[in-house]
XYZ file of C-alpha atoms in Angstrom:
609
model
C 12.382 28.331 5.290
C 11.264 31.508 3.067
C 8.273 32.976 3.938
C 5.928 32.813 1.363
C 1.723 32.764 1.017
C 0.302 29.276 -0.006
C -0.708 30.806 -3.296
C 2.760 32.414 -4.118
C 4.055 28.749 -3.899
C 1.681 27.620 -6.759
C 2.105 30.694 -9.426
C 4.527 30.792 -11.938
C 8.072 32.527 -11.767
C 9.084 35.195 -12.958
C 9.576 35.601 -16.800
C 13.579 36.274 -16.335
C 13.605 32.312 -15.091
C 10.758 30.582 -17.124
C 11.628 27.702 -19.142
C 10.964 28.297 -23.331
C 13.378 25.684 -24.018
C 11.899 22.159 -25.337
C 14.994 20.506 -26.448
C 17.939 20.908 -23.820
C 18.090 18.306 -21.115
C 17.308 15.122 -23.325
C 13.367 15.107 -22.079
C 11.371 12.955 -24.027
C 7.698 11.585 -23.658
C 9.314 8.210 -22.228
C 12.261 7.286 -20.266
C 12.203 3.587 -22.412
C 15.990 3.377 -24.311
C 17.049 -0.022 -26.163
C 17.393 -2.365 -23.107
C 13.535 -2.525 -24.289
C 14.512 -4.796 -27.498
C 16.828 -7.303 -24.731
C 13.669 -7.671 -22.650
C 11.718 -8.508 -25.834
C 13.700 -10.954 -27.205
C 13.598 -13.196 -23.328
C 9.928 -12.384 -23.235
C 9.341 -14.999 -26.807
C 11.025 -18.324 -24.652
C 8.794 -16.930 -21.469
C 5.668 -16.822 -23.770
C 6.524 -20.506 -25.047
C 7.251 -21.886 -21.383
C 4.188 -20.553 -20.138
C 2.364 -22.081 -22.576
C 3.679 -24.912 -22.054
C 2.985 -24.911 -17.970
C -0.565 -23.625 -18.835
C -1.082 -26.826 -20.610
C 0.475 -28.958 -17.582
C -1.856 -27.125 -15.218
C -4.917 -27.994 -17.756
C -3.200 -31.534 -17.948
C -2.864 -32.223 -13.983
C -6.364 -30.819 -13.376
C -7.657 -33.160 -15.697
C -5.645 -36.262 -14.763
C -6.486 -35.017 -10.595
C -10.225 -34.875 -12.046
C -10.227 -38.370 -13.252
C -8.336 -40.268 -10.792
C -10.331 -38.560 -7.736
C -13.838 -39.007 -8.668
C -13.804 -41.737 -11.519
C -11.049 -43.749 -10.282
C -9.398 -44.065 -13.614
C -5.659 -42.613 -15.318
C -6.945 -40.562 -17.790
C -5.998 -36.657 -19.179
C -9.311 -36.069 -20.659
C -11.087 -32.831 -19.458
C -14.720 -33.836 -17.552
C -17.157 -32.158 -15.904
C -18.269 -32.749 -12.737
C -21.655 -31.053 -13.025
C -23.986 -33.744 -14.221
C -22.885 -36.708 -11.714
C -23.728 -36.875 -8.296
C -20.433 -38.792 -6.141
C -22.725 -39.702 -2.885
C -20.400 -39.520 -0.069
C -17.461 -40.138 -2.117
C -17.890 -36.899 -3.280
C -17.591 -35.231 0.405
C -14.738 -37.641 1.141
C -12.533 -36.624 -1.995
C -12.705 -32.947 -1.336
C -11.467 -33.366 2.355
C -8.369 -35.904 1.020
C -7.451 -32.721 -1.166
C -7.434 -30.507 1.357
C -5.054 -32.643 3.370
C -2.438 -32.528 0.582
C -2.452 -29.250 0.159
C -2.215 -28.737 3.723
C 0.789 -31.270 3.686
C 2.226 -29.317 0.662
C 2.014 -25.986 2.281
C 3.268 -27.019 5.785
C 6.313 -28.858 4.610
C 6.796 -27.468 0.865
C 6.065 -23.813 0.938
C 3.293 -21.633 2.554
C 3.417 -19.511 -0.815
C 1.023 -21.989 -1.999
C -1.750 -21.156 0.291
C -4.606 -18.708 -1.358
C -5.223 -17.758 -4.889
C -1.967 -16.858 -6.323
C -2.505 -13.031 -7.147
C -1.487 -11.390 -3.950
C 1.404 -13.300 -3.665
C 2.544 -12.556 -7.117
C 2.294 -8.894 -5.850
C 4.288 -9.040 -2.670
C 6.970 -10.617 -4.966
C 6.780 -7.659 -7.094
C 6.263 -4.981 -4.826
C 8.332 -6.466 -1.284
C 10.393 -9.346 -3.233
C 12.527 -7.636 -5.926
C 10.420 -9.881 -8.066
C 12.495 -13.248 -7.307
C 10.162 -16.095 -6.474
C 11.382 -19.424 -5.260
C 11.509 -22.098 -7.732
C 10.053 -24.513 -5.212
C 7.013 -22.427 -5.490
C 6.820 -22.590 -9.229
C 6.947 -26.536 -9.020
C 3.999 -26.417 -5.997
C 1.618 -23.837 -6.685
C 0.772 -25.606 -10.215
C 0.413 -29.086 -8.760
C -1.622 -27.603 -5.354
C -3.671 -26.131 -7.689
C -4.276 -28.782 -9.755
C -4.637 -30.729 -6.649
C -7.110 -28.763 -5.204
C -9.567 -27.957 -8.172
C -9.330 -32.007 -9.356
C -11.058 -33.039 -6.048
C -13.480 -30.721 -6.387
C -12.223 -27.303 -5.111
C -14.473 -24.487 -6.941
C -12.055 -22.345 -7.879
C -10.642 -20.944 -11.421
C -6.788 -21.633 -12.726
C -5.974 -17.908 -13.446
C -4.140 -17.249 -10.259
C -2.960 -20.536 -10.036
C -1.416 -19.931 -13.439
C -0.700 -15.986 -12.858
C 1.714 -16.951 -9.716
C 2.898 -20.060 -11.689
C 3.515 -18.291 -14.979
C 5.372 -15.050 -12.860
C 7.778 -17.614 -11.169
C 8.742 -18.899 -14.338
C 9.439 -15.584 -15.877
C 11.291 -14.696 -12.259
C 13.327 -17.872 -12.635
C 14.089 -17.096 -16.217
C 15.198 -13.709 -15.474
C 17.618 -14.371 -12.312
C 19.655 -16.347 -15.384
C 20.267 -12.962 -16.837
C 22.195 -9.709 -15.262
C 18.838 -7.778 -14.766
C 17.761 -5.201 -12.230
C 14.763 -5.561 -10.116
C 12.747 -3.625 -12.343
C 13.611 -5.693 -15.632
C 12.980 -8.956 -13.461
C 9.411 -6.952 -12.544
C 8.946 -7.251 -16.422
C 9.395 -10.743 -17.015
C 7.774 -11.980 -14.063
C 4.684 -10.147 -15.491
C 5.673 -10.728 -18.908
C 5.201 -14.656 -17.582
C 1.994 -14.389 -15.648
C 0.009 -12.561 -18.669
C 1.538 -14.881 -21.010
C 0.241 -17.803 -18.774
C -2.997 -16.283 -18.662
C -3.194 -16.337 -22.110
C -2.514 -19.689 -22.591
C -4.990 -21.078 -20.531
C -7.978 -18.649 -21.539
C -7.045 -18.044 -25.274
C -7.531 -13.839 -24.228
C -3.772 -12.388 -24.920
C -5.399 -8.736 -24.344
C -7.262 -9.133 -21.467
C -4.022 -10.902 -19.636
C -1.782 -7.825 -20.947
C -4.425 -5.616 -19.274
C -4.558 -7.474 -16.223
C -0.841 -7.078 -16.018
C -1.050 -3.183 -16.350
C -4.508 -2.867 -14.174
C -3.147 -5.516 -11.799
C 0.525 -6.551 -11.282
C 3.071 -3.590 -13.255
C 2.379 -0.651 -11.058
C 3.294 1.461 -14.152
C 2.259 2.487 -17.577
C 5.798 2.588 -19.269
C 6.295 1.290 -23.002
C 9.826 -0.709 -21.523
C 7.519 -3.004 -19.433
C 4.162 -3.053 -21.204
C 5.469 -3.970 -24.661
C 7.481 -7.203 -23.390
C 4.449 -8.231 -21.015
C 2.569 -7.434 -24.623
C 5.170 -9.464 -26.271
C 5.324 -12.406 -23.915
C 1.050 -12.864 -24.052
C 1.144 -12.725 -27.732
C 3.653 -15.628 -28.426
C 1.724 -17.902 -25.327
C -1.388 -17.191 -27.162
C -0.150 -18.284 -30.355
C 1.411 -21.640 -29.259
C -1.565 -22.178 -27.235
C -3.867 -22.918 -30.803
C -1.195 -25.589 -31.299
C -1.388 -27.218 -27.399
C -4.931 -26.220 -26.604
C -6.696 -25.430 -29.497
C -8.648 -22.646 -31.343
C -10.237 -19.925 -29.317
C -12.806 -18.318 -28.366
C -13.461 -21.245 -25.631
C -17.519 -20.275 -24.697
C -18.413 -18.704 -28.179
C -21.515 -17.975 -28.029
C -24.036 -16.883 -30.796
C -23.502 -13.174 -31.598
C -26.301 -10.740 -30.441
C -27.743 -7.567 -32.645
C -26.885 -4.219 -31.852
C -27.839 -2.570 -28.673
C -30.448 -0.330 -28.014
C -30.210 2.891 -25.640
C -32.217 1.025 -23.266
C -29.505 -1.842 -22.744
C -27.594 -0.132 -22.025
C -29.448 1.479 -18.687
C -29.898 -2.193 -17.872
C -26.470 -2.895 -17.479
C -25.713 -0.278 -15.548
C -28.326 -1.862 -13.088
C -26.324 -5.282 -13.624
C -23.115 -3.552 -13.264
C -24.435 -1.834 -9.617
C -25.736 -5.013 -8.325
C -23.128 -6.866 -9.490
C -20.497 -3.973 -7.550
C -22.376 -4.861 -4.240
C -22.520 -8.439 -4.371
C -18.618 -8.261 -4.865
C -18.297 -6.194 -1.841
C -20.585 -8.778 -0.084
C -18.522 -11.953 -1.246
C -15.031 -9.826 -0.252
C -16.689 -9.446 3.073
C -17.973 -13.229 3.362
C -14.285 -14.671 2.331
C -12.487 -12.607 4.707
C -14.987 -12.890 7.516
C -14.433 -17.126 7.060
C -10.536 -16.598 6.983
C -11.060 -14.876 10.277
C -13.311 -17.930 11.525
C -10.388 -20.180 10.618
C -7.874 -18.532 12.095
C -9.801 -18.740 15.636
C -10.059 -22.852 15.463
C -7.994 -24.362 18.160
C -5.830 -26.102 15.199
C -3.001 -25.731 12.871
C -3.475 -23.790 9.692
C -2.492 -26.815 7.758
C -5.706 -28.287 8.302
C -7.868 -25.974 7.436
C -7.942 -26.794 3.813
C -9.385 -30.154 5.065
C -12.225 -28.586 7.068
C -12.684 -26.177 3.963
C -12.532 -29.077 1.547
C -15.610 -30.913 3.887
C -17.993 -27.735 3.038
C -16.955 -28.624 -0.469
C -18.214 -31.917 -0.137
C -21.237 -31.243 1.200
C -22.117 -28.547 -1.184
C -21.516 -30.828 -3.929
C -23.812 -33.614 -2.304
C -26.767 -30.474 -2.585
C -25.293 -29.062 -6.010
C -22.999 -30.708 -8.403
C -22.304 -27.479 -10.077
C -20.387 -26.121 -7.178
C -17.490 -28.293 -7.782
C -14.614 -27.630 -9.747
C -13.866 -24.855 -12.415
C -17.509 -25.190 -14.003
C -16.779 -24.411 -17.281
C -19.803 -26.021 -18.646
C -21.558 -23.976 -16.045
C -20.562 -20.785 -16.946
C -20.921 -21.965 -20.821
C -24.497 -22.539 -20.081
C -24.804 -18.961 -18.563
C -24.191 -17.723 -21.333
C -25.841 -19.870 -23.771
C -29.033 -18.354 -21.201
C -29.661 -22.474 -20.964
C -30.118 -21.765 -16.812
C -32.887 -19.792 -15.766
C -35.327 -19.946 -12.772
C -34.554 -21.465 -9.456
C -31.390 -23.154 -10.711
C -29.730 -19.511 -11.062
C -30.818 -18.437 -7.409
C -29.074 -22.062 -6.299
C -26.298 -21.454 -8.382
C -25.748 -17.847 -6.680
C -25.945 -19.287 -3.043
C -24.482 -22.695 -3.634
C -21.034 -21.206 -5.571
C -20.793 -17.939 -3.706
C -21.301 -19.642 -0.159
C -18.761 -22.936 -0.687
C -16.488 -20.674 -2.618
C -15.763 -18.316 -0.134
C -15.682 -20.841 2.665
C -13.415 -22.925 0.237
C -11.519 -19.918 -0.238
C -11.130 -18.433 3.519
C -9.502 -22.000 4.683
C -6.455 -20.687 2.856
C -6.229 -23.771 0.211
C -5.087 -23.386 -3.274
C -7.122 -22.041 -6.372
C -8.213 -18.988 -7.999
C -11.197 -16.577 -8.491
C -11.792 -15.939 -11.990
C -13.887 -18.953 -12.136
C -16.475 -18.648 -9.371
C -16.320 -14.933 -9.816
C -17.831 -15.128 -13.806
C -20.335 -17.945 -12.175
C -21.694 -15.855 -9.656
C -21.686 -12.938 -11.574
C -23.343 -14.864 -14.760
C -26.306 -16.052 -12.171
C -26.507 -12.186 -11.222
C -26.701 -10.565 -14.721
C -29.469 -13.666 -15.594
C -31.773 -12.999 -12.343
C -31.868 -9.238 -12.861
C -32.539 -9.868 -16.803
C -35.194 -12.138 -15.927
C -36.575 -9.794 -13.309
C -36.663 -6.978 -16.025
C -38.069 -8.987 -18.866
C -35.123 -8.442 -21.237
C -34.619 -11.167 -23.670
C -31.354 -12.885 -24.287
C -30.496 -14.133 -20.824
C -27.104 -14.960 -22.058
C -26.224 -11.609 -23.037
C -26.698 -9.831 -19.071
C -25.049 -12.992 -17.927
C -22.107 -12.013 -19.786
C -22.681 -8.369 -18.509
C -22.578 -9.657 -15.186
C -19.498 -11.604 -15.602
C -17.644 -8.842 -16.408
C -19.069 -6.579 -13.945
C -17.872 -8.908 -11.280
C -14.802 -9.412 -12.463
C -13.971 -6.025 -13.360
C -15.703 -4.710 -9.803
C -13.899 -7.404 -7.380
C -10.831 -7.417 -9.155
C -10.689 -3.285 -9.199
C -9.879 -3.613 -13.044
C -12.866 -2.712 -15.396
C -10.800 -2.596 -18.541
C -9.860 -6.266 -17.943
C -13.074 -7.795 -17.226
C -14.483 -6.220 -19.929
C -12.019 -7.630 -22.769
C -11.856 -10.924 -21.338
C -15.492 -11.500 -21.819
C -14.741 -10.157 -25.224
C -12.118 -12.628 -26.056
C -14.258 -15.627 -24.676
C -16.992 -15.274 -26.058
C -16.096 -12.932 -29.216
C -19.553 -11.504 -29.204
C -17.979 -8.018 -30.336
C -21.734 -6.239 -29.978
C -21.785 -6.881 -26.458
C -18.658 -4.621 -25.967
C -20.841 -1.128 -24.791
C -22.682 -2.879 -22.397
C -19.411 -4.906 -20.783
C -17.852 -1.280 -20.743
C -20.792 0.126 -18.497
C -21.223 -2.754 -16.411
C -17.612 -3.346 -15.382
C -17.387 0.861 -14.725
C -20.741 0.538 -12.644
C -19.177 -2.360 -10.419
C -15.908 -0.360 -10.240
C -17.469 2.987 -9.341
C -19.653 1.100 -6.420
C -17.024 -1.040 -5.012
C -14.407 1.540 -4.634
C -16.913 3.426 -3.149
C -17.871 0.515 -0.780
C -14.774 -1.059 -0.236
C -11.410 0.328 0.760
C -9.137 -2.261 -0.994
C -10.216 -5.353 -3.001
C -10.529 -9.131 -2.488
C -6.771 -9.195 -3.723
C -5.271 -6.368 -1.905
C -6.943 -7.094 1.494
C -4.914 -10.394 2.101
C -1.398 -8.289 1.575
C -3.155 -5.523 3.835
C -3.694 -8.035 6.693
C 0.380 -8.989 6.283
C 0.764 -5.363 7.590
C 1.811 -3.945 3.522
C -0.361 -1.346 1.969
C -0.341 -0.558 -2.086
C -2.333 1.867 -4.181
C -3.839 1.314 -7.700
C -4.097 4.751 -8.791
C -1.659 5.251 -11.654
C -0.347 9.071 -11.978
C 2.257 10.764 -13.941
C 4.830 11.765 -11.101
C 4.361 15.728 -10.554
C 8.120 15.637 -10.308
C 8.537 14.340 -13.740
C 6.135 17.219 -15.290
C 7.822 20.784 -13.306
C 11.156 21.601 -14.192
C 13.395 23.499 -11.679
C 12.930 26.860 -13.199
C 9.354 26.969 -12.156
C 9.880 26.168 -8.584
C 13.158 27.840 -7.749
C 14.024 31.101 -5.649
C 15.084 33.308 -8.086
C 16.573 35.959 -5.103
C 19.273 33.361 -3.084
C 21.409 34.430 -0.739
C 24.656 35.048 -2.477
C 28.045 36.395 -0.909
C 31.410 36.756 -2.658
C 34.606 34.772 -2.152
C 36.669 36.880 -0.182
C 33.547 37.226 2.502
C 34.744 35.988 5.705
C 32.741 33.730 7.540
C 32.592 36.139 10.777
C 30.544 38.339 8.600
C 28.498 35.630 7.186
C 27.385 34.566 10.486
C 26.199 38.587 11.183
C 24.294 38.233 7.861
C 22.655 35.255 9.072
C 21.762 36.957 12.767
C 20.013 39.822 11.084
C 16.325 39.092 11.852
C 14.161 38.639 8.624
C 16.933 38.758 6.342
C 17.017 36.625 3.070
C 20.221 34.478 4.466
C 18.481 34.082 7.784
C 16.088 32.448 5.631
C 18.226 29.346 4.024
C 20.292 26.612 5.173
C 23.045 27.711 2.557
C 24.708 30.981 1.053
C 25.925 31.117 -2.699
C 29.642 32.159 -3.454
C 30.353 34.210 -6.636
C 33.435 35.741 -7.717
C 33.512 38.286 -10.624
C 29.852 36.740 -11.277
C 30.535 33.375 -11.615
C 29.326 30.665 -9.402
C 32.077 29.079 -7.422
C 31.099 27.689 -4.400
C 28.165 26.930 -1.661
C 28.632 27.299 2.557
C 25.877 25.763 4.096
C 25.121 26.180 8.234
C 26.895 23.202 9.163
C 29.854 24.762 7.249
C 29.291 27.573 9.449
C 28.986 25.626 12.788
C 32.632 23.956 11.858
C 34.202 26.857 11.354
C 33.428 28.544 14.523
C 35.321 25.511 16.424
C 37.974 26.314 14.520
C 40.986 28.137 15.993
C 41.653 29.980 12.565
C 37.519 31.234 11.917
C 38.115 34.872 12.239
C 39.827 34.959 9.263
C 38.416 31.755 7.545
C 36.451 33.129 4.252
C 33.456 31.376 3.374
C 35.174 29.954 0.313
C 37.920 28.239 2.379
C 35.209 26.700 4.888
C 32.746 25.790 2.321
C 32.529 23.588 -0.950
C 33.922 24.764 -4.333
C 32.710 24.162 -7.646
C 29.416 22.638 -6.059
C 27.197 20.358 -7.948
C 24.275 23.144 -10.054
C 20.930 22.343 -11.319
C 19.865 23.497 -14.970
C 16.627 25.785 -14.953
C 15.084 23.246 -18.046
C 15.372 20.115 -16.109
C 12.651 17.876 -14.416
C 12.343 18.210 -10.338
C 13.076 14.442 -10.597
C 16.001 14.576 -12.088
C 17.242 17.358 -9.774
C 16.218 15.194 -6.602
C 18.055 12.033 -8.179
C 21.640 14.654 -8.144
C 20.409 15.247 -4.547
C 19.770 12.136 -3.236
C 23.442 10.734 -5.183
C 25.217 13.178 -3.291
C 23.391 12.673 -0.166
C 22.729 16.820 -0.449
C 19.111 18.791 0.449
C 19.720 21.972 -1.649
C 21.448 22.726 -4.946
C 22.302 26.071 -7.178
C 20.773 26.941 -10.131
C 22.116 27.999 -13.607
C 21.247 28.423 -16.889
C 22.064 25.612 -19.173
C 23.759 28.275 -21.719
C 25.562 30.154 -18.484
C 26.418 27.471 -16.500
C 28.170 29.984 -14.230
C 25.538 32.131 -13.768
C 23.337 31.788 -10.671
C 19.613 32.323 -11.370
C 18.523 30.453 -8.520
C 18.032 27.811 -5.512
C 16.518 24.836 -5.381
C 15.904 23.350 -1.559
C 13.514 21.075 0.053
C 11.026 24.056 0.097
C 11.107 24.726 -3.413
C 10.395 20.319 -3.776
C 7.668 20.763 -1.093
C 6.119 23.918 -2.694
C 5.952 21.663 -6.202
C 3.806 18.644 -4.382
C 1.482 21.621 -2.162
C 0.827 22.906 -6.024
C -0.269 19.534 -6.742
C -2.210 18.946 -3.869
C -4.290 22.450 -4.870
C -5.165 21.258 -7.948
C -6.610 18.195 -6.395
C -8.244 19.676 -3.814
C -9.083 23.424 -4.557
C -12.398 23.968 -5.609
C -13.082 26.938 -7.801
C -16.154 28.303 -9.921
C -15.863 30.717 -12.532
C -14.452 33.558 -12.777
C -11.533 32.034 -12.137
C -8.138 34.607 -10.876
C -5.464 35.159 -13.004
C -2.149 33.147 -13.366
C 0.154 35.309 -10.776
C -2.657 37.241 -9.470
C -4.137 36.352 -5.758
């Protein structure tokens, strides 16, 4: 490897190799070419089909509802909050949990948990193919599970049901991996949607949450897909917003300092409730039984919950409609923060079926109320709504999300600046507090690890020019390989340096001999007079100066190669450089500087140490 100071690796080459071209190479600000438009047009029938399964979910919950706890057929949406069951409401629960156990012992243990982290091992372990079995079970779990009671939300439900719809859809077509990625997202945002009447909010969920990427070829059919759900939805489901709420004046300066306090205690809370489910999956997993009866033992704390308080049960729509109508106040909000956030999380670590959205805009509703209450702000609605979307945005790790989809419930557009500081606050604490969230934890405990940082790939932004040795090791055609190898043995010499030597011939590029060349040629009986032409590789594959890194480690890795030759695009004979894996490794240690290098003013000079 060449010898050269930490700093030396970071400046810029010399001006005889720096690129001034910003045309050659086809670059472009995206990599997105017309297979965009083909993913488009199947993202309109996945937008329609999830619709259309967001309205079955709504459907089955409804129907589950009714049969289970008012022993009648009937598809009309009720809430559970204003009755009180007896011990037929403990005993429901518990018969819930045994079907779901059933369903996930015998059907398909994809079912188990609240859809969102198994939606992201499809994506990021699965090639994005998901079982149709599991589109067909994790709906009617769900449903299952919140219409006996279960106090969970249908977004993940409907996230993992909508994504194996889209996955199904796309296997029908001759798609890579990638373009399946799209239209399983493309079908869990438009699902989202459908059920919660907030297209944005899903398509940022899908780009905070399940794509991985920021690229216009995935984000505009995922964009595409939400859009059409959403608009078949006013025909199924109705008109949004579905908790509008009475519109609040402007906010002053000084709400905004309050939110920020929301948004805080609303970030450590989350990290508390991430803690509390996890800690009761680990209780569950030491019982002396079966996994597929924990849902039964988890549906039994259920029960009993809902014997103390009603409004633990189910989705609680009406619940978190009254939070932010500021209709609860007082003592019920401190029962409503124990009572959800306790049975939830027990509910939740058994490993039975449902999602978090719900209970997470409930507890975080009964947050932002206390602490408004606490401070003597008026409109107890309005920090409820802060608090919602702290949680949400905080737990979830996606601030941008939380923050729309309160928007797009409630359309209370003057609440936007303090959603945007409250969501940040919750993100900036539980990052801080937590090393992955309530979603990414379960995938960490299957032994899988994924990041949520979004960056441009350094590789994509240097071009080869920049990083290359402009002074290889070159050696002319007739050269004989016994001399070669003397080069190579001279201590400190530039070809003792590299793995490979450069072969010209009246200054033109015609070959490469690398050290395994060299080793060959030695064994053979012939080597004396072997030139290092003869023994190595002619017309070897070149790099231009004016293309990415990336696309010169894609020619690398095709070839199965670790160094190329460097020309200019206009003298493609012409050697101005190398390119090895020191050059690729000095491009990610410049990277890793400017991440980690502090400096104050006056700052050096480009090229100067």
């Amino acid at each position: 490897m060449q010898s050269r100071s930490l700093f030396c690796m970071t400046t810029a080459v010399p001006k005889t190799t720096r690129v001034t071209s910003t045309s050659h190479g086809g670059l472009a600000d995206f990599t997105t070419d017309r297979r965009v438009l083909l993913l488009c047009a199947l993202a309109l029938p996945i937008g329609v089909i999830a619709a259309f399964v967001a309205t079955a979910l709504l459907w089955l919950i409804a129907v589950f509802t009714n049969a289970a706890f008012f022993l009648r057929w009937s598809a009309e949406p009720v809430t559970l909050t204003d009755h009180h069951f007896g011990w037929w409401g403990v005993v429901v629960p518990v018969l819930g949990g045994l079907g779901i156990g059933f369903m996930a012992r015998y059907g398909s243990e994809k079912i188990r948990g609240h859809g969102i982290p198994e939606a992201l091992e499809a994506i990021l372990l699965g090639r994005s193919l998901i079982n149709p079995k599991v589109a067909i079970l994790k709906p009617l779990s769900s449903a299952l599970s919140i219409g006996t009671g279960g106090p969970f939300g249908a977004e993940g439900p409907i996230i993992m049901t909508g994504g194996a719809f889209g996955s199904i859809f796309a296997q029908l077509f001759h798609l890579s991996s990638a373009e399946r990625k799209t239209l399983l997202v493309a079908g869990a945002a438009a699902g989202m949607a459908a059920v919660f009447a907030t297209p944005i909010a899903a398509v940022l969920l899908a780009v905070e949450l399940l794509l991985f990427e920021w690229k216009p070829r995935s984000f505009i059919p995922v964009a595409t897909a939400a859009i059409i759900a959403s608009i078949v939805r006013v025909y199924l489901l109705g008109v949004p917003p579905i908790f509008p709420v009475p519109a609040h004046a402007m906010l002053e300066p000084q709400a905004l300092a309050l939110a920020l306090l929301v948004g805080i205690c609303a970030g450590l809370v989350s990290g508390l409730l991430t803690a509390l489910v996890y800690a009761c999956e680990d209780g569950f997993a030491k019982l002396p039984l079966h996994w597929m009866w924990w849902p039964a033992l988890g549906g039994l704390f259920v029960g009993l919950g809902g014997l103390l308080d009603p409004r633990v049960l189910g989705v609680g729509f009406e619940t978190i409609h009254g939070l932010l109508r500021g209709e609860i106040l007082g003592a019920a909000l401190v029962g409503l923060f124990f009572a959800k956030g306790i049975v939830w999380a027990v509910a939740l670590g058994s490993g039975t079926s449902g999602g978090v959205l719900a209970p997470l805009l409930m507890v975080g509703g009964a947050v932002g109320a206390l602490l408004g209450a606490l401070m003597g702000a008026a409109h107890p609605g309005l920090w409820a709504m802060v608090g919602m979307a702290a949680m949400m945005g905080g737990t979830m790790r996606a601030p941008l999300t939380g923050m729309i989809f309160l928007l797009e419930l409630t359309h209370d557009f003057n609440a936007l600046p303090a959603l945007l500081v409250g969501s940040v606050a919750a993100l900036c604490v539980t990052v801080l507090l937590l090393r992955r969230s309530i979603l990414t934890e379960k995938l960490a405990r299957r032994g899988q690890h994924i990041t949520r940082e979004y960056a441009v790939d350094i590789f994509e932004l240097i071009r080869v020019g920049e990083v290359m040795d402009p002074k290889p090791p070159v050696v002319t055609a007739d050269t004989s390989m016994t001399a070669l190898a003397e080069k190579i043995a001279e201590a400190g010499s530039t070809f003792a340096r590299r793995q490979a030597t450069l072969i010209t011939e009246n200054g033109q590029l015609v070959g490469i001999v690398t050290r395994g060349d060299l080793l060959r040629a030695q064994r053979a009986a012939e080597s004396g007079t072997l030139t290092v032409l003869q023994a190595g590789t002619a017309n070897p594959l070149t790099a231009f100066t004016d293309e990415t890194l990336n696309d010169a480690m894609n020619k690398m890795l095709q070839r199965d190669i670790g160094r190329l030759p460097v020309v200019e695009r206009r003298a493609p004979g012409v050697v101005v450089g190398y390119l090895g894996r020191a050059e690729i490794l000095a491009a990610r240690m410049r990277h890793r500087e400017e991440e980690q290098r502090r400096e104050k003013w006056p700052f050096p000079s480009v090229g100067q140490p």
